[in-house]
Amino acid sequence: MTSEHPTVLVVGAGQSGFQAAASLRDKGFTGRVVLIGDEPGVPYQRPPLSKAYLSGTAGPDQLRLRPEEFFAGKDIELLAGRVAELDREGARVTMADGTTLGYDHLVLATGARNRPLPVPGADLGGVLALRTRDDADLLRSALETAEHVVVIGGGFIGLEFAAHAGRPVTIVEAQHRLLNRVASPEVSAYFAELHEQAGHTMLLGQGVTALRGQERVEAVELADGRRLPADLVVVAVGVLPETALAEAAGLLVDNGVVVDAHLRTGDPRIWAIGDCANFPCVHAGASTRLESVQNAVDQARSVAAGIAGEPAAYESVPWFWTDQLGKKLQIAGILSGADETVLTGDRAEGKFSVLSFRGGVLIAVESVNRPPDHIAARRLFAAGPAPTLDALRASGFDLKEHLKSLTAA
Ligand code: FAD
C-alpha cells in the first residue's frame, strides 16, 4: 500500500457498501477498491424482498444492484467471505478463512440483523424472519403450504409482508397502533384500515409471551392468555445494528458505530455508513441511526467523496417509502417528537399528506399517493431552515406553493 495507490476495503456488500465502491469510481478514485460481502452472489437490494419478490412478480435478476460485469468493468474486486477481525494498529482485516488484507481506508457497511424475539419457542420450525434473499425464498415457499400465518410486529416489514403475502394474515403488535415508531397516528390509523379492508386481523397492544409446538410452531400465545393457531410465524420486531467488528476493535459503539458529521469513526481511517452507523443528523438535531435506502446510498456517496478528496459534512434530507395494498407512503424528514399535525389532500380518496410539526416547525411530511407533496417536502427541507406552521398556513399548507414563494422571494 502506498498513498499513490491507496486501498479501500468496504466491509459489507449490501446497499451502502455497493454504493460506496461504485461512487469511489464515479469520483475518479484510482486506488484499489475491495468490496467484501458474506452473502452469496452479486450485491442486491432488499426493498423488493417484502414486496414484488415476495409476491412473485419480481425475480432474482430484478434484485441485483448491477450485473456481474459491472464490477470487473469498474475494477471493483468483489470478495466473498466474512471479515472476522479488524486490526486497527496494523490497518488490516482478517477474513474468516484466515487471510488478511491491508487498507488505507476502511468503510464499515455491515448493515443490521433481525432482532430476535425473546420468548420461548422462538427457535421452532416455521418461525421465520425477513432480511436476506434467502429469508425471502424460505418465506415464499412456506407461504405455499401454510394455513395460519401470524406476523409479529406491525412495523414496515411486518406490514409489507402482510400486504404482499397474497392471503389474510393476523398481525400482532405490542404497541397500541401500527407503525408506532415511524408514522404519525393519522397514517397509522389509515394503514390499519387498509389492512383490515384487505382481510387481515389486527391485534394491537398485544404482547406475545410464547410460541408453542413440538418441532414446528403450532400456536402463538398472547399476554391475555389467547392462543392463535399458527403454522407460519413471521417475526418482524426490528433490527439491531451489526457492530461486532467495530466493538471488538475498540471503536465507539452506541446504537450503531458512532461517527462524526463526515461519517468518520474516532479512527480517521475508518468510516461507517448505512444501517450500522449512528451519525449526528442535522435534520433530527440529534444522533440518529436510519434504516433506509436513501440513507445508505447518500452516506455511501458522501464517504466516497471524502476518501476521494472532496470532504463535506453529511446533510442529506432523510426520506423513505413503503408500498402496501396499492398505496405508496413516502416520508420526508424525521418524525420524532411531533406535537401538532395538519392533514392536507383527500383522505377518503386515499391521496393525502400529513404535515408534522414540533414547536411550530415542520419536521416531517408523510404523503400517501401524493408524490408531488413528497418531492416538494424534500426540496423544502433541503432549502434551509424548515418552514414554520404559520408560514405554511399562509400558503394554505400547499407545499409546492410554499416552495414557489421561497424561490420567488
Ligand atoms: P445491508 O443492505 O443490510 O448490507 C449489509 C451487508 O453486510 C449484508 O450483506 C451483511 O451480510 C454484510 N456483512 C455484515 N457483516 C459482515 C462482515 N463482518 N463481513 C462481510 N460482510 C458482512 N428501505 C427503504 O428505504 N424503503 C423500503 O421500501 C425498504 N424495504 C425494505 C424491505 C426489507 C425486507 C428490508 C430487510 C429492508 C428494507 N429497507 C427499505 C431498508 C434498506 O434495505 C436498508 O436500510 C439498506 O439495505 C441498508 O443498507 P446497508 O448497506 O447499511 O445494509
Coordinates of C-alpha atoms and ligand atoms in Angstrom, one line a residue:
M1 CA 0.0 0.0 0.0
T2 CA 1.2 3.5 -0.8
S3 CA -0.6 6.8 -0.7
E4 CA -0.4 7.0 -4.5
H5 CA -2.3 3.7 -4.8
P6 CA -4.4 3.6 -1.6
T7 CA -6.6 0.6 -0.9
V8 CA -10.1 1.0 0.3
L9 CA -11.8 -2.0 1.9
V10 CA -15.5 -1.9 2.1
V11 CA -16.9 -4.4 4.6
G12 CA -20.4 -5.4 3.7
A13 CA -21.7 -5.6 0.1
G14 CA -25.3 -4.5 0.7
Q15 CA -26.9 -1.3 -0.4
S16 CA -24.4 1.1 1.1
G17 CA -21.3 -1.0 0.6
F18 CA -22.1 -1.4 -3.1
Q19 CA -22.7 2.3 -3.5
A20 CA -19.5 3.3 -1.7
A21 CA -17.5 1.2 -4.1
A22 CA -19.3 2.4 -7.2
S23 CA -19.2 6.1 -6.1
L24 CA -15.4 5.9 -5.4
R25 CA -15.0 5.1 -9.1
D26 CA -17.5 7.8 -10.1
K27 CA -15.4 10.3 -8.1
G28 CA -12.3 9.2 -10.0
F29 CA -10.7 7.3 -7.2
T30 CA -7.9 5.2 -8.9
G31 CA -6.7 3.1 -6.0
R32 CA -7.7 -0.4 -5.2
V33 CA -11.3 -1.0 -4.2
V34 CA -12.3 -4.3 -2.5
L35 CA -15.9 -4.9 -1.7
I36 CA -16.3 -7.7 0.9
G37 CA -19.6 -9.4 1.4
D38 CA -20.7 -12.5 3.2
E39 CA -23.9 -13.1 1.3
P40 CA -23.8 -15.2 -1.9
G41 CA -23.9 -13.6 -5.4
V42 CA -23.6 -10.1 -6.5
P43 CA -24.9 -7.2 -4.3
Y44 CA -28.7 -6.9 -4.3
Q45 CA -31.3 -4.6 -2.9
R46 CA -33.6 -5.5 -0.1
P47 CA -36.8 -3.5 -0.6
P48 CA -38.4 -5.9 -3.2
L49 CA -37.9 -8.8 -0.7
S50 CA -41.0 -7.7 1.2
K51 CA -42.8 -6.5 -1.9
A52 CA -42.6 -7.7 -5.6
Y53 CA -40.1 -10.5 -4.9
L54 CA -42.3 -11.9 -2.1
S55 CA -45.4 -11.8 -4.2
G56 CA -43.6 -13.4 -7.1
T57 CA -43.9 -10.5 -9.6
A58 CA -40.1 -9.9 -9.5
G59 CA -37.4 -12.5 -9.9
P60 CA -33.8 -12.6 -8.6
D61 CA -32.5 -10.6 -11.6
Q62 CA -34.6 -7.6 -10.5
L63 CA -32.9 -7.7 -7.1
R64 CA -29.4 -7.3 -8.4
L65 CA -27.9 -3.8 -8.0
R66 CA -25.7 -4.3 -11.0
P67 CA -24.8 -7.3 -13.2
E68 CA -21.5 -9.1 -12.5
E69 CA -19.7 -7.5 -15.4
F70 CA -20.2 -4.1 -13.8
F71 CA -17.7 -4.9 -11.1
A72 CA -14.9 -6.0 -13.4
G73 CA -15.6 -3.1 -15.6
K74 CA -15.1 -0.6 -12.8
D75 CA -12.2 -2.6 -11.3
I76 CA -14.0 -3.3 -8.1
E77 CA -12.8 -6.5 -6.5
L78 CA -15.8 -8.5 -5.2
L79 CA -14.5 -10.7 -2.3
A80 CA -16.8 -13.3 -0.9
G81 CA -16.4 -14.0 2.8
R82 CA -16.8 -12.7 6.2
V83 CA -14.4 -10.2 7.9
A84 CA -13.7 -11.8 11.3
E85 CA -11.4 -9.3 12.8
L86 CA -10.3 -5.7 12.4
D87 CA -6.7 -4.8 13.5
R88 CA -6.6 -1.0 13.6
E89 CA -3.0 -0.8 14.6
G90 CA -1.9 -2.9 11.7
A91 CA -4.5 -1.4 9.4
R92 CA -5.7 -4.7 8.2
V93 CA -8.6 -7.2 8.4
T94 CA -8.6 -10.9 8.9
M95 CA -11.2 -12.9 6.9
A96 CA -12.9 -15.9 8.5
D97 CA -10.6 -18.2 6.4
G98 CA -7.6 -16.6 8.0
T99 CA -6.4 -14.5 5.0
T100 CA -5.6 -10.8 5.7
L101 CA -6.0 -7.6 3.8
G102 CA -4.4 -4.3 4.4
Y103 CA -6.2 -1.0 4.0
D104 CA -5.6 2.8 3.8
H105 CA -9.4 3.4 4.3
L106 CA -11.9 1.0 5.7
V107 CA -15.6 1.5 5.2
L108 CA -17.9 -0.3 7.6
A109 CA -21.1 -1.1 5.8
T110 CA -22.2 -4.1 7.8
G111 CA -25.9 -3.2 8.0
A112 CA -28.2 -4.8 10.6
R113 CA -29.6 -8.1 11.6
N114 CA -33.1 -9.0 12.7
R115 CA -33.8 -8.5 16.4
P116 CA -34.6 -11.9 17.9
L117 CA -38.0 -12.5 19.6
P118 CA -37.2 -13.1 23.3
V119 CA -39.8 -15.7 24.1
P120 CA -39.8 -19.4 24.5
G121 CA -40.3 -21.3 21.2
A122 CA -38.8 -18.6 19.0
D123 CA -36.5 -21.3 17.6
L124 CA -39.3 -23.7 16.5
G125 CA -39.6 -24.7 12.8
G126 CA -41.9 -22.4 10.9
V127 CA -40.8 -19.3 12.8
L128 CA -39.1 -17.1 10.2
A129 CA -37.8 -13.5 9.7
L130 CA -37.1 -11.4 6.7
R131 CA -33.8 -9.7 6.0
T132 CA -32.0 -11.5 3.2
R133 CA -32.8 -13.1 -0.2
D134 CA -32.5 -16.5 1.4
D135 CA -35.1 -15.5 4.1
A136 CA -37.5 -14.3 1.3
D137 CA -37.0 -17.6 -0.6
L138 CA -37.9 -19.5 2.6
L139 CA -40.9 -17.4 3.2
R140 CA -42.2 -17.7 -0.3
S141 CA -42.1 -21.5 -0.1
A142 CA -43.6 -21.5 3.4
L143 CA -46.5 -19.4 2.2
E144 CA -47.4 -22.0 -0.4
T145 CA -48.4 -24.5 2.3
A146 CA -49.1 -22.5 5.5
E147 CA -52.7 -22.3 6.7
H148 CA -52.4 -19.9 9.6
V149 CA -50.0 -17.1 9.2
V150 CA -49.2 -14.8 12.2
V151 CA -47.0 -11.7 11.8
I152 CA -45.4 -10.5 15.0
G153 CA -44.7 -6.7 14.6
G154 CA -46.7 -4.1 12.9
G155 CA -43.8 -2.0 11.5
F156 CA -42.9 -1.5 7.9
I157 CA -41.5 -5.0 7.3
G158 CA -44.4 -6.8 9.0
L159 CA -47.0 -4.8 7.2
E160 CA -45.3 -5.1 3.8
F161 CA -45.1 -8.9 4.3
A162 CA -48.8 -8.9 5.1
A163 CA -49.6 -6.7 2.1
H164 CA -47.7 -9.0 -0.3
A165 CA -48.4 -12.4 1.2
G166 CA -51.4 -12.9 -1.0
R167 CA -53.7 -14.2 1.7
P168 CA -55.2 -13.0 5.0
V169 CA -52.8 -13.0 8.0
T170 CA -53.0 -12.0 11.6
I171 CA -50.8 -9.1 12.7
V172 CA -49.9 -8.9 16.4
E173 CA -48.4 -5.6 17.6
A174 CA -47.3 -4.8 21.1
Q175 CA -48.0 -1.1 20.8
H176 CA -51.5 0.4 20.6
R177 CA -51.0 1.4 17.0
L178 CA -49.3 0.2 13.8
L179 CA -46.0 1.9 12.7
N180 CA -45.8 3.4 16.1
R181 CA -42.2 4.4 15.9
V182 CA -42.2 5.7 12.4
A183 CA -45.5 7.2 11.4
S184 CA -48.0 9.7 12.7
P185 CA -51.2 8.5 14.4
E186 CA -53.1 9.6 11.3
V187 CA -51.1 7.5 8.9
S188 CA -51.1 4.5 11.4
A189 CA -54.8 4.6 11.5
Y190 CA -55.1 4.8 7.7
F191 CA -52.9 1.8 7.2
A192 CA -54.8 -0.1 9.9
E193 CA -58.0 0.5 8.0
L194 CA -56.3 -0.6 4.7
H195 CA -55.1 -3.9 6.2
E196 CA -58.4 -4.6 7.8
Q197 CA -60.2 -4.0 4.5
A198 CA -57.7 -6.4 2.9
G199 CA -58.9 -9.1 5.3
H200 CA -56.1 -9.0 7.8
T201 CA -56.8 -9.3 11.5
M202 CA -55.1 -6.7 13.7
L203 CA -54.3 -7.4 17.3
L204 CA -52.9 -4.2 18.8
G205 CA -51.5 -3.6 22.3
Q206 CA -50.8 -7.4 22.5
G207 CA -47.6 -8.9 23.7
V208 CA -46.5 -12.3 22.6
T209 CA -45.5 -14.5 25.6
A210 CA -44.5 -17.8 23.9
L211 CA -44.6 -19.7 20.6
R212 CA -45.9 -23.3 21.2
G213 CA -45.4 -26.5 19.3
Q214 CA -43.3 -29.7 19.2
E215 CA -40.7 -29.2 16.5
R216 CA -42.8 -26.9 14.4
V217 CA -44.8 -23.9 15.6
E218 CA -48.5 -24.6 16.2
A219 CA -49.6 -21.6 18.2
V220 CA -48.8 -18.1 19.3
E221 CA -49.6 -17.3 22.9
L222 CA -50.6 -13.8 23.8
A223 CA -50.2 -11.9 27.1
D224 CA -54.0 -12.0 27.6
G225 CA -53.9 -15.8 27.5
R226 CA -55.3 -16.2 24.0
R227 CA -53.7 -18.8 21.7
L228 CA -53.6 -18.1 18.0
P229 CA -53.2 -21.2 15.7
A230 CA -50.1 -20.7 13.6
D231 CA -48.1 -22.9 11.2
L232 CA -46.1 -19.9 9.9
V233 CA -44.9 -17.1 12.2
V234 CA -43.1 -14.1 10.7
V235 CA -41.0 -12.2 13.3
A236 CA -40.7 -8.6 12.3
V237 CA -39.7 -6.8 15.5
G238 CA -37.0 -4.6 14.2
V239 CA -33.3 -4.9 13.7
L240 CA -30.0 -4.5 15.6
P241 CA -27.0 -2.7 14.0
E242 CA -24.2 -5.1 13.1
T243 CA -21.4 -3.6 15.2
A244 CA -19.4 -6.6 16.4
L245 CA -16.3 -5.8 14.4
A246 CA -16.2 -2.2 15.4
E247 CA -16.8 -3.0 19.0
A248 CA -14.1 -5.6 19.2
A249 CA -11.7 -3.2 17.6
G250 CA -12.4 -0.6 20.3
L251 CA -14.4 1.9 18.2
L252 CA -17.2 3.8 19.9
V253 CA -20.5 1.9 19.6
D254 CA -23.8 3.2 20.8
N255 CA -26.9 2.1 18.9
G256 CA -24.6 1.7 15.9
V257 CA -21.0 2.6 15.1
V258 CA -20.6 6.2 16.2
V259 CA -19.4 8.6 13.5
D260 CA -18.9 12.4 13.2
A261 CA -20.6 14.7 10.7
H262 CA -18.2 13.4 7.9
L263 CA -19.2 9.8 8.8
R264 CA -15.8 9.0 10.2
T265 CA -15.3 7.0 13.4
G266 CA -12.8 8.0 16.1
D267 CA -10.2 6.4 13.9
P268 CA -9.6 8.7 10.9
R269 CA -9.0 5.7 8.5
I270 CA -12.4 4.1 9.4
W271 CA -15.8 5.3 8.2
A272 CA -19.3 3.8 8.9
I273 CA -22.4 4.1 6.7
G274 CA -25.9 2.8 6.3
D275 CA -27.9 0.8 8.8
C276 CA -24.9 0.3 11.1
A277 CA -23.9 3.9 11.5
N278 CA -25.1 6.3 14.3
F279 CA -24.4 9.8 13.0
P280 CA -25.2 13.4 14.0
C281 CA -28.3 14.1 11.9
V282 CA -28.8 17.8 11.2
H283 CA -32.5 17.2 10.3
A284 CA -33.2 15.4 13.6
G285 CA -31.0 17.7 15.6
A286 CA -29.7 14.5 17.3
S287 CA -27.6 11.4 16.9
T288 CA -29.5 9.1 14.7
R289 CA -29.3 5.7 13.1
L290 CA -31.5 5.4 10.0
E291 CA -32.6 2.3 8.2
S292 CA -33.4 3.3 4.6
V293 CA -32.1 3.1 1.1
Q294 CA -31.8 6.9 0.9
N295 CA -29.6 7.0 3.9
A296 CA -27.4 4.0 2.8
V297 CA -26.9 5.5 -0.7
D298 CA -26.3 9.1 0.3
Q299 CA -24.0 8.2 3.1
A300 CA -22.0 6.0 0.8
R301 CA -21.7 8.8 -1.8
S302 CA -20.6 11.2 0.9
V303 CA -17.9 8.9 2.2
A304 CA -16.7 8.1 -1.3
A305 CA -16.3 11.8 -1.9
G306 CA -14.5 12.2 1.4
I307 CA -12.0 9.5 0.5
A308 CA -11.6 10.9 -3.0
G309 CA -10.6 14.2 -1.5
E310 CA -13.9 16.1 -1.5
P311 CA -14.9 16.0 2.1
A312 CA -18.2 17.6 3.1
A313 CA -20.4 17.2 6.1
Y314 CA -23.3 14.8 5.6
E315 CA -26.5 16.7 5.5
S316 CA -28.9 14.9 3.1
V317 CA -32.6 15.1 3.8
P318 CA -33.8 11.7 5.1
W319 CA -36.6 10.1 3.1
F320 CA -38.3 6.7 2.9
W321 CA -41.0 4.9 1.1
T322 CA -43.2 1.8 1.5
D323 CA -45.7 0.2 -0.9
Q324 CA -48.7 -1.6 0.6
L325 CA -52.1 -2.5 -0.9
G326 CA -52.0 -0.1 -3.7
K327 CA -50.7 2.8 -1.6
K328 CA -47.3 4.4 -1.7
L329 CA -46.4 6.1 1.5
Q330 CA -43.4 8.4 1.2
I331 CA -41.9 10.1 4.2
A332 CA -39.6 13.1 4.1
G333 CA -37.9 14.4 7.3
I334 CA -37.7 12.7 10.7
L335 CA -40.8 12.2 12.6
S336 CA -39.8 12.4 16.2
G337 CA -41.4 14.4 19.0
A338 CA -44.2 15.9 16.8
D339 CA -46.7 18.0 18.8
E340 CA -49.0 19.1 16.0
T341 CA -50.2 17.7 12.7
V342 CA -52.1 19.0 9.7
L343 CA -53.7 16.8 7.1
T344 CA -53.9 18.1 3.5
G345 CA -55.5 16.5 0.4
D346 CA -58.3 13.9 0.4
R347 CA -58.1 11.0 2.9
A348 CA -61.3 9.4 1.6
E349 CA -59.8 9.3 -1.9
G350 CA -56.6 7.9 -0.5
K351 CA -54.5 10.8 -1.6
F352 CA -53.3 13.0 1.3
S353 CA -50.3 14.2 3.2
V354 CA -49.8 14.6 6.9
L355 CA -47.6 17.5 7.9
S356 CA -46.0 17.1 11.4
F357 CA -44.7 20.0 13.5
R358 CA -42.6 20.2 16.6
G359 CA -42.7 23.6 18.4
G360 CA -44.3 25.2 15.3
V361 CA -41.7 24.0 12.9
L362 CA -42.2 21.4 10.1
I363 CA -40.3 18.2 10.9
A364 CA -41.8 15.6 8.6
V365 CA -44.2 15.1 5.7
E366 CA -45.9 11.7 5.1
S367 CA -47.5 11.5 1.7
V368 CA -49.9 8.8 0.6
N369 CA -50.2 8.6 -3.1
R370 CA -49.1 12.2 -3.4
P371 CA -45.6 12.2 -4.9
P372 CA -45.6 15.9 -5.7
D373 CA -46.0 16.7 -2.0
H374 CA -43.2 14.4 -1.2
I375 CA -40.8 15.9 -3.7
A376 CA -41.8 19.5 -2.5
A377 CA -41.2 18.4 1.1
R378 CA -37.7 17.1 0.3
R379 CA -36.9 20.3 -1.5
L380 CA -38.2 22.4 1.4
F381 CA -36.1 20.5 3.9
A382 CA -33.0 20.8 1.7
A383 CA -33.6 24.6 1.1
G384 CA -32.6 25.7 4.5
P385 CA -34.4 26.1 7.9
A386 CA -37.6 24.1 7.8
P387 CA -40.8 26.2 7.3
T388 CA -43.0 27.2 10.3
L389 CA -46.6 26.3 10.8
D390 CA -47.5 30.0 10.4
A391 CA -45.6 30.3 7.1
L392 CA -47.2 27.1 5.7
R393 CA -50.7 28.3 6.9
A394 CA -50.2 31.4 4.8
S395 CA -49.6 29.1 1.8
G396 CA -52.7 27.1 2.5
F397 CA -50.5 24.2 3.5
D398 CA -49.7 23.7 -0.1
L399 CA -46.1 22.6 -0.1
K400 CA -45.5 23.3 -3.8
E401 CA -46.9 26.8 -3.5
H402 CA -44.8 27.5 -0.5
L403 CA -41.7 26.3 -2.3
K404 CA -42.6 28.6 -5.2
S405 CA -43.0 31.5 -2.9
L406 CA -39.5 30.8 -1.5
T407 CA -37.8 30.7 -4.9
A408 CA -39.7 33.8 -6.0
A409 CA -38.5 35.7 -2.9
Ligands
FAD1 P1 -27.4 -4.1 4.2 O1 -28.0 -3.9 2.9 O2 -28.0 -5.0 5.2 O3 -25.9 -4.7 3.9 C1 -25.0 -5.1 4.9 C2 -24.2 -6.3 4.3 O4 -23.1 -6.5 5.1 C3 -25.0 -7.6 4.4 O5 -25.0 -8.3 3.2 C4 -24.3 -8.4 5.5 O6 -24.4 -9.8 5.4 C5 -22.9 -7.9 5.3 N1 -22.0 -8.1 6.4 C6 -22.2 -7.8 7.7 N2 -21.1 -8.1 8.5 C7 -20.1 -8.5 7.6 C8 -18.8 -9.0 7.8 N3 -18.2 -9.0 9.0 N4 -18.1 -9.4 6.7 C9 -18.7 -9.3 5.5 N5 -19.9 -8.9 5.2 C10 -20.7 -8.5 6.3 N6 -35.7 0.9 2.8 C11 -36.3 1.8 2.2 O7 -35.9 3.0 2.1 N7 -37.5 1.5 1.5 C12 -38.0 0.3 1.6 O8 -39.1 0.0 1.0 C13 -37.3 -0.7 2.2 N8 -37.8 -2.0 2.3 C14 -37.0 -3.0 2.9 C15 -37.5 -4.3 2.9 C16 -36.8 -5.3 3.6 C17 -37.3 -6.7 3.6 C18 -35.6 -5.0 4.3 C19 -34.9 -6.0 5.0 C20 -35.2 -3.7 4.3 C21 -35.9 -2.7 3.6 N9 -35.4 -1.3 3.6 C22 -36.1 -0.4 2.9 C23 -34.2 -1.0 4.3 C24 -33.0 -1.0 3.4 O9 -32.9 -2.1 2.6 C25 -31.7 -0.9 4.3 O10 -31.8 0.3 5.0 C26 -30.5 -1.0 3.5 O11 -30.3 -2.2 2.9 C27 -29.3 -0.7 4.4 O12 -28.1 -0.9 3.6 P2 -26.7 -1.3 4.4 O13 -25.7 -1.4 3.3 O14 -26.5 -0.4 5.5 O15 -27.0 -2.7 5.0

